XYZ file of C-alpha atoms in Angstrom:
689
model
C 35.075 -12.103 -49.204
C 32.963 -12.314 -46.084
C 33.439 -16.109 -46.072
C 37.211 -15.587 -46.252
C 37.273 -13.379 -43.146
C 34.968 -15.771 -41.324
C 37.310 -18.680 -42.077
C 40.301 -16.542 -40.990
C 38.708 -15.660 -37.628
C 37.811 -19.308 -36.989
C 41.382 -20.361 -37.728
C 42.693 -17.589 -35.449
C 40.366 -18.664 -32.646
C 41.703 -22.188 -32.968
C 45.298 -20.961 -32.970
C 45.111 -18.707 -29.915
C 44.173 -21.426 -27.387
C 46.981 -23.641 -28.660
C 49.403 -20.770 -28.118
C 48.165 -20.131 -24.595
C 48.370 -23.799 -23.727
C 52.103 -23.675 -24.319
C 52.228 -21.291 -21.356
C 50.288 -23.603 -19.068
C 52.170 -25.120 -16.140
C 52.840 -28.773 -16.940
C 54.825 -29.674 -13.825
C 53.646 -27.180 -11.216
C 55.551 -26.073 -8.143
C 54.818 -28.817 -5.650
C 58.438 -29.097 -4.520
C 59.452 -25.445 -4.721
C 56.553 -23.026 -5.011
C 57.011 -19.646 -6.680
C 54.991 -16.446 -6.653
C 55.512 -13.115 -8.403
C 55.448 -10.159 -6.026
C 55.509 -6.419 -6.762
C 56.945 -3.681 -4.571
C 53.880 -1.461 -4.589
C 52.246 -0.037 -7.691
C 54.289 1.058 -10.733
C 55.109 4.744 -11.166
C 55.763 6.317 -14.558
C 59.416 7.171 -15.117
C 60.678 5.060 -12.217
C 62.034 1.565 -11.646
C 59.413 -0.897 -10.449
C 60.776 -3.903 -8.587
C 59.309 -7.371 -9.018
C 60.389 -10.455 -7.098
C 60.113 -14.170 -7.752
C 59.785 -15.650 -4.277
C 60.724 -19.356 -4.141
C 59.567 -21.468 -1.184
C 60.661 -25.143 -0.884
C 58.108 -27.588 0.486
C 60.780 -29.058 2.773
C 64.420 -28.478 3.669
C 65.720 -31.187 1.318
C 64.805 -29.241 -1.850
C 67.052 -26.586 -3.336
C 66.971 -24.237 -6.332
C 69.739 -22.927 -8.575
C 71.624 -19.749 -9.411
C 71.626 -18.456 -13.008
C 74.827 -20.484 -13.562
C 73.998 -23.776 -11.829
C 77.585 -25.053 -11.943
C 78.509 -28.570 -13.071
C 74.895 -29.755 -12.992
C 71.403 -28.337 -12.618
C 69.435 -25.736 -14.521
C 68.964 -22.024 -14.096
C 65.634 -20.243 -14.145
C 63.935 -19.357 -17.438
C 61.571 -16.388 -17.148
C 59.142 -14.716 -19.548
C 57.229 -11.612 -18.459
C 54.272 -10.064 -20.244
C 54.838 -6.324 -19.824
C 52.973 -3.370 -21.322
C 54.470 -1.915 -24.474
C 57.573 0.142 -23.751
C 58.188 -1.355 -20.320
C 61.609 -3.009 -20.025
C 62.595 -5.795 -17.632
C 66.190 -5.668 -16.430
C 68.553 -8.494 -15.638
C 67.410 -10.644 -12.684
C 69.260 -9.915 -9.443
C 70.200 -12.939 -7.337
C 71.298 -13.409 -3.740
C 74.766 -14.804 -3.065
C 74.511 -18.548 -3.856
C 75.810 -21.520 -1.873
C 77.919 -24.471 -3.015
C 76.902 -28.131 -3.014
C 79.496 -30.710 -4.077
C 78.387 -34.269 -4.881
C 80.742 -36.876 -6.371
C 83.222 -34.207 -7.476
C 80.557 -32.009 -9.131
C 79.899 -28.555 -7.697
C 76.478 -26.924 -7.930
C 75.520 -23.313 -7.169
C 72.327 -23.549 -5.176
C 69.884 -21.878 -2.794
C 68.574 -23.657 0.272
C 65.437 -22.416 2.007
C 63.369 -19.424 0.899
C 65.005 -17.051 -1.555
C 63.948 -14.303 -3.928
C 65.170 -13.219 -7.351
C 64.504 -9.535 -8.049
C 63.600 -8.227 -11.486
C 63.789 -4.431 -12.004
C 61.287 -3.085 -14.526
C 61.822 0.316 -16.143
C 58.472 2.091 -16.518
C 58.684 4.722 -19.286
C 57.902 8.371 -18.725
C 54.282 9.176 -19.449
C 53.111 5.577 -19.108
C 49.446 5.250 -18.200
C 50.026 2.934 -15.251
C 46.392 3.104 -14.147
C 45.269 1.564 -17.427
C 48.109 -0.961 -17.639
C 47.018 -4.600 -17.586
C 48.181 -6.896 -14.766
C 51.716 -8.196 -15.258
C 51.780 -11.927 -15.946
C 54.448 -14.341 -17.022
C 55.778 -17.853 -17.089
C 58.776 -19.361 -15.302
C 60.439 -22.764 -15.514
C 63.097 -23.958 -13.100
C 64.516 -27.040 -11.441
C 63.967 -28.397 -7.930
C 66.491 -30.936 -6.654
C 67.490 -32.922 -3.615
C 70.765 -34.770 -3.149
C 69.231 -37.711 -5.064
C 66.614 -36.519 -7.573
C 65.733 -33.496 -9.707
C 62.223 -32.499 -10.791
C 61.313 -29.827 -13.371
C 58.979 -27.126 -12.088
C 57.061 -24.340 -13.794
C 54.339 -21.827 -13.037
C 52.079 -19.266 -14.655
C 52.718 -15.963 -12.895
C 50.530 -13.010 -11.987
C 52.054 -10.101 -10.082
C 50.606 -9.258 -6.672
C 51.793 -6.493 -4.368
C 53.379 -7.344 -1.028
C 56.345 -9.263 0.263
C 59.447 -8.470 2.311
C 61.285 -6.443 -0.316
C 63.575 -4.879 2.261
C 64.938 -8.280 3.231
C 65.062 -9.499 -0.367
C 66.988 -6.446 -1.550
C 69.407 -6.751 1.352
C 70.135 -10.360 0.312
C 71.034 -9.385 -3.269
C 74.780 -9.108 -3.783
C 75.522 -5.379 -4.348
C 77.398 -4.402 -7.490
C 81.049 -3.363 -7.121
C 81.315 0.287 -8.136
C 84.129 -0.241 -10.642
C 85.291 -2.914 -13.067
C 87.558 -5.755 -12.094
C 90.199 -7.054 -14.515
C 90.668 -10.607 -15.759
C 93.192 -12.558 -17.795
C 93.506 -16.165 -18.940
C 96.954 -17.741 -18.809
C 97.037 -21.294 -20.130
C 94.401 -23.191 -18.221
C 93.989 -20.703 -15.380
C 91.635 -17.778 -14.975
C 92.870 -14.860 -12.898
C 90.475 -12.107 -11.747
C 91.723 -8.955 -10.000
C 88.981 -7.439 -7.836
C 89.568 -3.945 -6.349
C 88.732 -4.106 -2.632
C 89.904 -1.831 0.214
C 92.743 -3.383 2.172
C 90.764 -2.725 5.380
C 87.880 -4.959 4.284
C 87.535 -8.217 6.208
C 86.495 -10.553 3.408
C 85.893 -13.685 5.491
C 85.430 -17.079 3.779
C 85.999 -16.413 0.091
C 84.559 -18.182 -2.928
C 84.249 -17.025 -6.535
C 80.992 -17.805 -8.345
C 81.468 -17.292 -12.086
C 78.300 -16.241 -13.879
C 80.134 -16.443 -17.211
C 80.305 -20.123 -18.134
C 81.915 -19.941 -21.582
C 85.354 -18.410 -22.213
C 85.530 -19.498 -25.845
C 87.558 -22.262 -27.473
C 85.896 -24.802 -25.198
C 87.244 -23.191 -22.010
C 84.956 -23.292 -18.973
C 85.501 -22.803 -15.235
C 86.429 -25.893 -13.239
C 83.935 -25.163 -10.495
C 85.007 -27.911 -8.084
C 88.725 -27.098 -8.312
C 90.603 -25.379 -5.498
C 90.491 -21.591 -5.788
C 93.536 -19.523 -4.825
C 93.255 -16.052 -3.299
C 96.069 -13.513 -3.333
C 95.956 -10.112 -1.680
C 98.182 -7.072 -1.928
C 96.966 -3.679 -0.788
C 93.602 -2.803 -2.305
C 93.626 -5.642 -4.837
C 92.279 -9.148 -4.324
C 93.234 -11.680 -6.995
C 91.343 -14.929 -7.484
C 92.873 -17.783 -9.481
C 90.521 -20.476 -10.777
C 91.495 -23.456 -12.981
C 89.786 -23.781 -16.345
C 88.899 -27.009 -18.124
C 88.885 -27.441 -21.880
C 86.043 -29.278 -23.548
C 87.022 -30.996 -26.823
C 85.398 -30.321 -30.177
C 85.307 -26.502 -29.994
C 86.809 -24.132 -32.566
C 89.188 -21.372 -31.547
C 87.341 -18.264 -30.359
C 88.345 -14.996 -28.687
C 87.894 -14.411 -24.972
C 84.730 -12.530 -23.979
C 85.132 -8.761 -23.671
C 83.472 -8.840 -20.258
C 82.810 -11.516 -17.658
C 80.605 -11.389 -14.562
C 80.354 -13.166 -11.254
C 79.817 -12.929 -7.503
C 82.617 -12.847 -4.951
C 81.246 -14.436 -1.786
C 82.530 -13.538 1.682
C 80.510 -16.288 3.357
C 77.302 -16.141 5.419
C 75.311 -14.798 2.472
C 77.519 -11.726 2.002
C 79.359 -10.801 -1.175
C 79.705 -8.482 -4.153
C 78.674 -8.687 -7.796
C 81.345 -7.614 -10.236
C 82.052 -7.201 -13.911
C 85.573 -7.695 -15.257
C 87.225 -6.605 -18.490
C 90.348 -8.033 -20.090
C 93.649 -6.681 -18.793
C 96.832 -7.509 -16.971
C 96.359 -8.854 -13.446
C 99.561 -8.387 -11.389
C 100.845 -10.093 -8.214
C 102.823 -12.942 -9.802
C 104.913 -14.572 -7.106
C 103.004 -13.036 -4.193
C 102.310 -15.554 -1.452
C 98.682 -16.755 -1.469
C 96.540 -16.192 1.599
C 93.927 -18.411 3.180
C 90.521 -16.747 3.439
C 91.911 -13.346 2.494
C 91.697 -11.762 5.939
C 95.221 -12.158 7.286
C 96.381 -8.651 6.358
C 93.149 -6.797 7.133
C 92.780 -4.716 10.310
C 90.426 -6.339 12.771
C 86.975 -4.911 13.378
C 88.070 -3.610 16.762
C 90.742 -1.494 15.036
C 88.104 0.045 12.772
C 85.830 0.659 15.763
C 88.647 2.445 17.594
C 89.341 4.519 14.467
C 85.657 5.499 14.294
C 85.640 6.351 18.008
C 88.759 8.524 17.602
C 87.344 10.170 14.483
C 84.124 11.047 16.295
C 86.090 12.426 19.237
C 88.101 14.706 16.945
C 84.899 15.939 15.273
C 84.344 17.999 18.426
C 87.170 20.330 17.340
C 86.589 20.252 13.575
C 85.480 23.526 11.925
C 82.178 22.146 10.703
C 80.983 21.678 14.288
C 81.631 25.326 15.210
C 78.084 26.520 14.288
C 76.561 24.489 17.117
C 79.170 25.239 19.766
C 76.600 27.597 21.290
C 74.319 24.622 21.984
C 77.229 22.653 23.405
C 78.223 25.593 25.591
C 74.701 25.737 27.006
C 74.804 21.983 27.612
C 78.058 22.480 29.527
C 76.541 25.246 31.617
C 73.482 23.146 32.458
C 75.761 20.333 33.589
C 76.669 22.473 36.583
C 73.544 21.345 38.443
C 73.183 18.359 40.786
C 74.948 15.087 39.983
C 71.843 13.107 39.076
C 70.656 15.804 36.650
C 74.103 16.052 35.077
C 74.210 12.300 34.455
C 70.717 12.241 33.009
C 71.586 15.111 30.674
C 74.839 13.431 29.610
C 73.058 10.178 28.827
C 70.275 11.973 26.949
C 72.792 13.956 24.898
C 74.762 10.771 24.141
C 71.592 8.966 23.110
C 70.735 11.757 20.682
C 74.208 11.798 19.099
C 74.482 8.001 18.798
C 70.949 7.655 17.445
C 71.569 10.299 14.773
C 74.896 8.781 13.652
C 73.483 5.255 13.677
C 70.414 6.386 11.751
C 72.474 8.182 9.112
C 74.752 5.159 8.851
C 71.810 2.814 8.413
C 70.365 5.067 5.700
C 73.695 5.161 3.846
C 74.123 1.376 4.033
C 70.532 0.767 2.913
C 70.819 3.150 -0.034
C 74.151 1.690 -1.130
C 72.767 -1.831 -0.895
C 69.995 -0.650 -3.231
C 72.595 0.534 -5.747
C 72.691 4.247 -4.838
C 76.087 5.972 -4.845
C 75.922 7.947 -1.595
C 78.441 8.777 1.088
C 78.846 10.566 4.389
C 76.760 13.780 4.559
C 74.764 12.756 1.493
C 71.639 14.369 2.983
C 73.143 17.849 2.580
C 72.945 17.401 -1.193
C 69.146 17.510 -0.879
C 67.698 21.070 -0.842
C 64.720 20.073 1.318
C 67.039 18.783 4.040
C 69.157 21.939 3.934
C 65.966 24.003 3.953
C 64.758 22.188 7.060
C 68.132 22.828 8.726
C 67.823 26.509 7.765
C 64.396 26.782 9.391
C 65.717 24.988 12.464
C 68.655 27.400 12.743
C 66.280 30.351 12.362
C 64.083 28.979 15.159
C 67.066 28.400 17.460
C 68.316 31.940 16.813
C 64.871 33.292 17.649
C 64.873 31.203 20.815
C 68.238 32.586 21.894
C 66.957 36.134 21.332
C 64.006 35.426 23.638
C 61.251 35.390 21.003
C 59.856 32.156 22.486
C 60.807 29.238 24.724
C 61.088 25.649 23.528
C 58.583 23.743 25.668
C 60.294 21.300 27.998
C 63.825 22.728 27.565
C 65.238 24.619 30.556
C 68.041 26.873 29.286
C 68.999 29.134 32.201
C 69.077 27.496 35.607
C 66.043 25.601 36.812
C 65.336 21.960 36.220
C 67.476 19.999 33.762
C 65.806 18.887 30.556
C 66.603 15.424 29.195
C 64.483 16.165 26.124
C 66.489 19.301 25.383
C 69.804 17.466 25.783
C 68.573 14.667 23.522
C 67.588 17.215 20.859
C 70.964 18.940 21.222
C 72.661 15.602 20.584
C 70.588 14.942 17.480
C 71.403 18.358 16.062
C 75.105 18.112 16.960
C 75.494 14.854 15.036
C 73.419 15.980 12.068
C 75.311 19.235 11.564
C 78.668 17.494 12.103
C 78.120 15.190 9.120
C 79.744 17.507 6.519
C 83.094 16.822 8.200
C 85.479 13.938 7.890
C 88.557 14.074 10.065
C 91.586 11.970 10.946
C 90.835 8.247 11.437
C 87.376 8.666 9.874
C 88.501 7.907 6.311
C 89.772 4.464 7.327
C 86.686 3.592 9.363
C 83.936 5.024 7.152
C 85.546 3.834 3.928
C 85.555 0.284 5.288
C 82.021 0.637 6.700
C 80.606 1.156 3.209
C 81.818 -2.254 1.978
C 81.771 -4.343 5.155
C 78.885 -6.548 6.174
C 75.921 -4.354 7.189
C 76.111 -5.279 10.883
C 79.804 -4.347 11.048
C 79.239 -1.151 9.058
C 76.403 -0.176 11.393
C 78.670 -0.794 14.404
C 81.288 1.564 12.932
C 78.771 4.387 12.477
C 77.542 3.825 16.031
C 81.126 4.018 17.339
C 81.540 7.315 15.485
C 78.544 8.728 17.373
C 79.922 7.446 20.664
C 83.200 9.265 19.983
C 81.393 12.521 19.179
C 79.405 12.319 22.437
C 82.260 11.051 24.633
C 83.477 14.421 26.060
C 79.984 15.352 27.276
C 79.353 11.852 28.582
C 82.546 12.014 30.657
C 81.616 15.501 31.851
C 78.330 14.194 33.207
C 79.974 11.355 35.144
C 83.167 13.031 36.433
C 82.277 15.530 39.197
C 85.797 17.040 39.247
C 85.370 18.230 35.664
C 81.960 19.693 36.357
C 83.194 21.650 39.377
C 85.429 23.670 37.051
C 82.390 24.978 35.170
C 80.789 28.293 36.177
C 77.748 28.017 38.383
C 74.310 28.521 36.842
C 72.879 31.976 37.330
C 71.469 35.096 35.657
C 74.568 35.271 33.429
C 73.212 32.304 31.459
C 70.344 34.373 30.044
C 72.810 37.011 28.779
C 75.069 34.251 27.469
C 72.146 32.701 25.612
C 71.395 35.990 23.861
C 75.044 36.354 22.818
C 74.912 32.839 21.408
C 72.341 34.088 18.901
C 75.303 35.581 17.016
C 77.047 32.306 16.002
C 73.677 30.687 15.338
C 72.745 33.655 13.157
C 75.968 33.112 11.230
C 74.865 29.513 10.753
C 71.601 30.810 9.273
C 73.603 32.912 6.804
C 75.831 29.970 5.899
C 72.826 27.743 5.229
C 71.177 30.517 3.208
C 74.319 30.757 1.066
C 74.308 26.996 0.565
C 70.657 27.095 -0.465
C 71.456 29.855 -2.946
C 74.044 27.503 -4.475
C 71.825 24.416 -4.756
C 68.314 25.876 -5.253
C 66.675 28.189 -7.769
C 65.044 31.603 -7.250
C 61.475 30.272 -6.949
C 62.562 27.834 -4.274
C 64.284 30.594 -2.293
C 61.207 32.852 -2.521
C 58.986 30.056 -1.191
C 61.441 29.405 1.633
C 61.568 33.101 2.537
C 57.759 33.212 2.762
C 57.753 30.078 4.913
C 60.436 31.611 7.170
C 58.330 34.736 7.775
C 55.289 32.593 8.590
C 57.411 30.463 10.936
C 58.744 33.494 12.818
C 55.234 34.957 13.128
C 53.911 31.713 14.610
C 56.878 31.462 16.996
C 56.296 35.061 18.115
C 52.642 34.189 18.741
C 53.822 31.194 20.781
C 56.102 33.500 22.785
C 53.213 35.853 23.535
C 51.085 32.954 24.742
C 53.931 31.785 26.967
C 54.367 35.321 28.346
C 50.684 35.423 29.345
C 50.943 31.998 30.978
C 48.534 30.305 28.575
C 48.663 26.524 28.327
C 48.943 24.242 25.311
C 52.456 25.381 24.447
C 53.703 21.895 23.534
C 50.773 21.237 21.201
C 51.125 24.664 19.601
C 54.872 24.157 19.103
C 54.347 20.668 17.648
C 51.810 22.086 15.184
C 54.316 24.741 14.071
C 57.005 22.105 13.502
C 54.583 19.848 11.646
C 53.406 22.716 9.460
C 56.969 23.682 8.540
C 57.910 20.105 7.638
C 54.742 19.587 5.618
C 55.170 22.887 3.756
C 58.794 22.276 2.786
C 57.953 18.768 1.607
C 55.558 20.330 -0.940
C 58.251 22.533 -2.468
C 59.049 21.622 -6.090
C 62.426 20.109 -6.909
C 64.672 23.094 -7.674
C 66.746 23.468 -10.813
C 70.451 23.563 -9.868
C 72.442 26.662 -10.735
C 75.466 26.454 -12.983
C 78.685 26.549 -10.996
C 80.472 29.866 -11.476
C 83.017 29.682 -8.674
C 86.488 30.798 -9.768
C 89.788 29.571 -8.415
C 93.337 30.886 -8.478
C 94.482 27.448 -9.625
C 92.122 27.420 -12.666
C 91.146 23.765 -12.223
C 89.323 21.658 -14.794
C 86.106 19.916 -13.664
C 86.872 16.419 -12.441
C 86.067 13.377 -14.508
C 87.896 10.082 -14.741
C 88.606 10.850 -18.401
C 90.089 14.236 -17.504
C 92.190 12.594 -14.788
C 93.489 9.947 -17.194
C 94.436 12.633 -19.732
C 96.177 14.720 -17.080
C 98.205 11.761 -15.817
C 99.460 10.950 -19.325
C 100.909 14.463 -19.651
C 103.972 13.606 -17.563
C 103.225 16.471 -15.180
C 102.164 16.422 -11.516
C 98.408 16.353 -10.963
C 96.505 17.701 -7.949
C 92.860 16.702 -7.531
C 90.624 18.010 -4.781
C 87.039 17.114 -3.951
C 84.917 19.704 -2.202
C 81.327 20.754 -1.527
C 79.693 24.003 -0.547
C 78.222 22.385 2.570
C 81.634 21.129 3.749
C 83.043 23.696 6.173
C 86.370 21.839 6.419
C 86.674 22.036 2.627
C 86.108 25.790 2.627
C 88.602 26.351 5.450
C 91.238 24.308 3.603
C 90.597 26.243 0.405
C 91.064 29.607 2.102
C 94.086 28.451 4.131
C 96.042 26.357 1.615
C 94.518 26.167 -1.877
C 93.347 29.639 -2.857
C 96.678 31.306 -2.093
C 98.984 33.236 -4.397
C 101.946 31.301 -2.983
C 100.304 28.002 -3.966
C 99.458 29.303 -7.432
C 103.065 30.365 -8.116
C 104.483 27.045 -6.883
C 102.017 25.088 -9.019
C 102.834 27.214 -12.048
C 106.584 26.647 -11.638
C 106.105 22.885 -11.257
C 103.574 22.650 -14.088
C 100.954 21.095 -11.819
C 97.641 20.233 -13.499
C 94.638 20.785 -11.217
C 91.218 19.130 -11.212
C 88.317 19.946 -8.881
C 85.391 17.666 -8.093
C 82.377 19.607 -6.797
C 80.128 17.269 -4.788
C 77.705 19.957 -3.614
C 75.019 18.203 -5.629
C 74.810 14.494 -6.248
C 77.276 13.227 -8.826
C 77.462 9.495 -9.506
C 80.941 9.633 -11.039
C 82.421 11.525 -8.088
C 80.667 9.247 -5.588
C 82.020 6.175 -7.364
C 85.548 7.592 -7.485
C 85.452 8.498 -3.783
C 84.454 4.909 -3.016
C 87.376 3.652 -5.097
C 89.706 5.735 -2.951
C 88.178 4.350 0.244
C 86.720 7.754 1.137
C 83.244 8.078 2.581
C 82.943 11.798 1.843
C 84.736 15.085 1.294
C 87.249 16.642 1.598
C 89.624 14.408 -0.333
C 92.964 15.594 -1.734
C 94.996 13.476 -4.157
C 98.480 14.131 -5.521
C 99.776 12.261 -8.569
C 103.498 12.516 -9.218
C 104.489 11.717 -12.835
C 104.188 7.977 -13.388
C 103.084 7.309 -9.788
C 99.817 6.267 -8.168
C 97.643 8.552 -6.075
C 98.952 9.889 -2.783
C 96.241 10.935 -0.346
C 97.097 14.199 1.382
C 95.857 15.045 4.897
C 92.241 16.142 5.232
C 93.325 19.236 7.158
C 95.785 21.196 5.017
C 98.474 23.468 6.422
C 99.194 26.762 4.613
C 102.467 25.633 3.015
C 101.684 21.962 2.389
C 100.668 22.245 -1.267
C 103.329 24.793 -2.169
C 106.039 22.620 -0.590
C 104.714 19.558 -2.402
C 104.908 21.393 -5.716
C 108.494 22.502 -4.995
C 109.453 18.878 -4.381
C 108.196 18.082 -7.879
C 110.201 21.019 -9.269
C 113.369 19.623 -7.694
C 112.657 16.057 -8.833
C 114.604 14.876 -11.925
C 111.481 12.939 -13.019
C 109.350 16.051 -13.271
C 108.473 17.077 -16.820
C 109.151 20.713 -17.554
């Protein structure tokens, strides 16, 4: 028996090296080198991103997309992962086309990276996990020759993951539709009509449509556009010798807009309309120009100054106006500082939204107010400002009543004004921000910046137009009394934020925040006493208080959300796309509204137009079905649906007449608007009773 096991172990020892040798690199990567990079260390329960970074030895060599086209070879990858770890589908940048002798290839020129998401299971012992290794084979080609390449991989941390993730084509947030008619493939891709799509090309990842049908990659592609639908027509070629087979249930591809920009999409079988519609060249003829979107963003930001959600910080704006009554140079400096704060905040929020969406997150305007820690920080800030207005302490470097103007204070006022204004979306903003979320990142960033410029414009003009400033009251002792009165609206802001925290946080979280608030007020009172005695070091002391508050709130545990118990006169059902589809098949009118507890405009509209007995009676007579989408906390389905409607945030109000598509109602509702709309349905012969 012992001899048997000895012979078995010898045979196994001989077998193992032969198995490993099959994973040895036979060709190497002399023409296009590859290395496996990791975005930091893996974390249990999270997605760990790996990247295969390809680097050609010279400009003549190129690699291939997963579907190489008429010729070439895609990458073949094997990863050795710990048990239970799952590698996702590789994510590619938008490819390029190379046509030689009538054959089209889908290639990459220069450096490029293919990302591989790895799901690390909950409870995984990542510290004890072995290094991730693997094996990859691929093809390196020039215009004349092709050489097989391969490499044994070992993951190392590092690399420009931010740039690599930005290059990956983001996934469209809803399915496209495709149909095959004869020898032509037609794909209907839902895209906002405002999107400037540039130089279009469809890269089909799916290479087999059954029955020998395959895309004719080098054929001319036709693009048709009508409203929010872009249709691509691509000829198919039939290869002989294949048996009849059904079409695939789902196809995938990348719609390129040129210059490395595009969208990944999945498409299911269905009817694609637009027969007889005149084709367009490049797809951008009917799209508003970027300057139109920039003007819309500028106008939307300007109107934010009078939107209800900006009311809580009107006290700060009023003080900024009063301070502008000083000398001309000080007024201009303050105006520029305030503008810089507003624009920086809007641009920063816009950049964060675009970065998160490019990483696959479904976020929109004011997404940060869905995070309890952010709302908690705003609450502490509002408490501190209220205490400042009541004279408990002075913010170092900010002159409130008379005296020398403070650029730092005006800059901080601008930051706060923009941050607190984010729960609102007003007229013109839906067009601009909806397009910004799907445009190229540079254009989207420009739109968010224009929004900030519009919000700051009145105060910028005030600083540079002396005639306007002369109409303001002169600085004097009244400003100190005015500042104390302004503690009232800021105190109301504290209460509003406390109510919001009660809605999105649990009891333990609120207790911890209350303790932190008491400590904060005690430290600010101590700072005020030091200032009253003329002691120095006020800026350092104040900075320490701010740092302590931020550090403490960052340590708070993630709260458990409360169940929504808010009642409504209209008795709405919770929104879901399934519930909406069922409601629309009833033959009755459907009203859908999207709201959030942090959206002041939403709450004003609800009190003015929605939660009214008159509206309830009109809806009851017309048989209107109501659905409500609560976006107070993050909800992927609501975020995706808002994006489909071209909306960057809430409020959003949709009306569906029987058999009709959605009609977007104004974002600011008048008292009788909904009741009148319901009466129109009652009088319509198409309305189901």
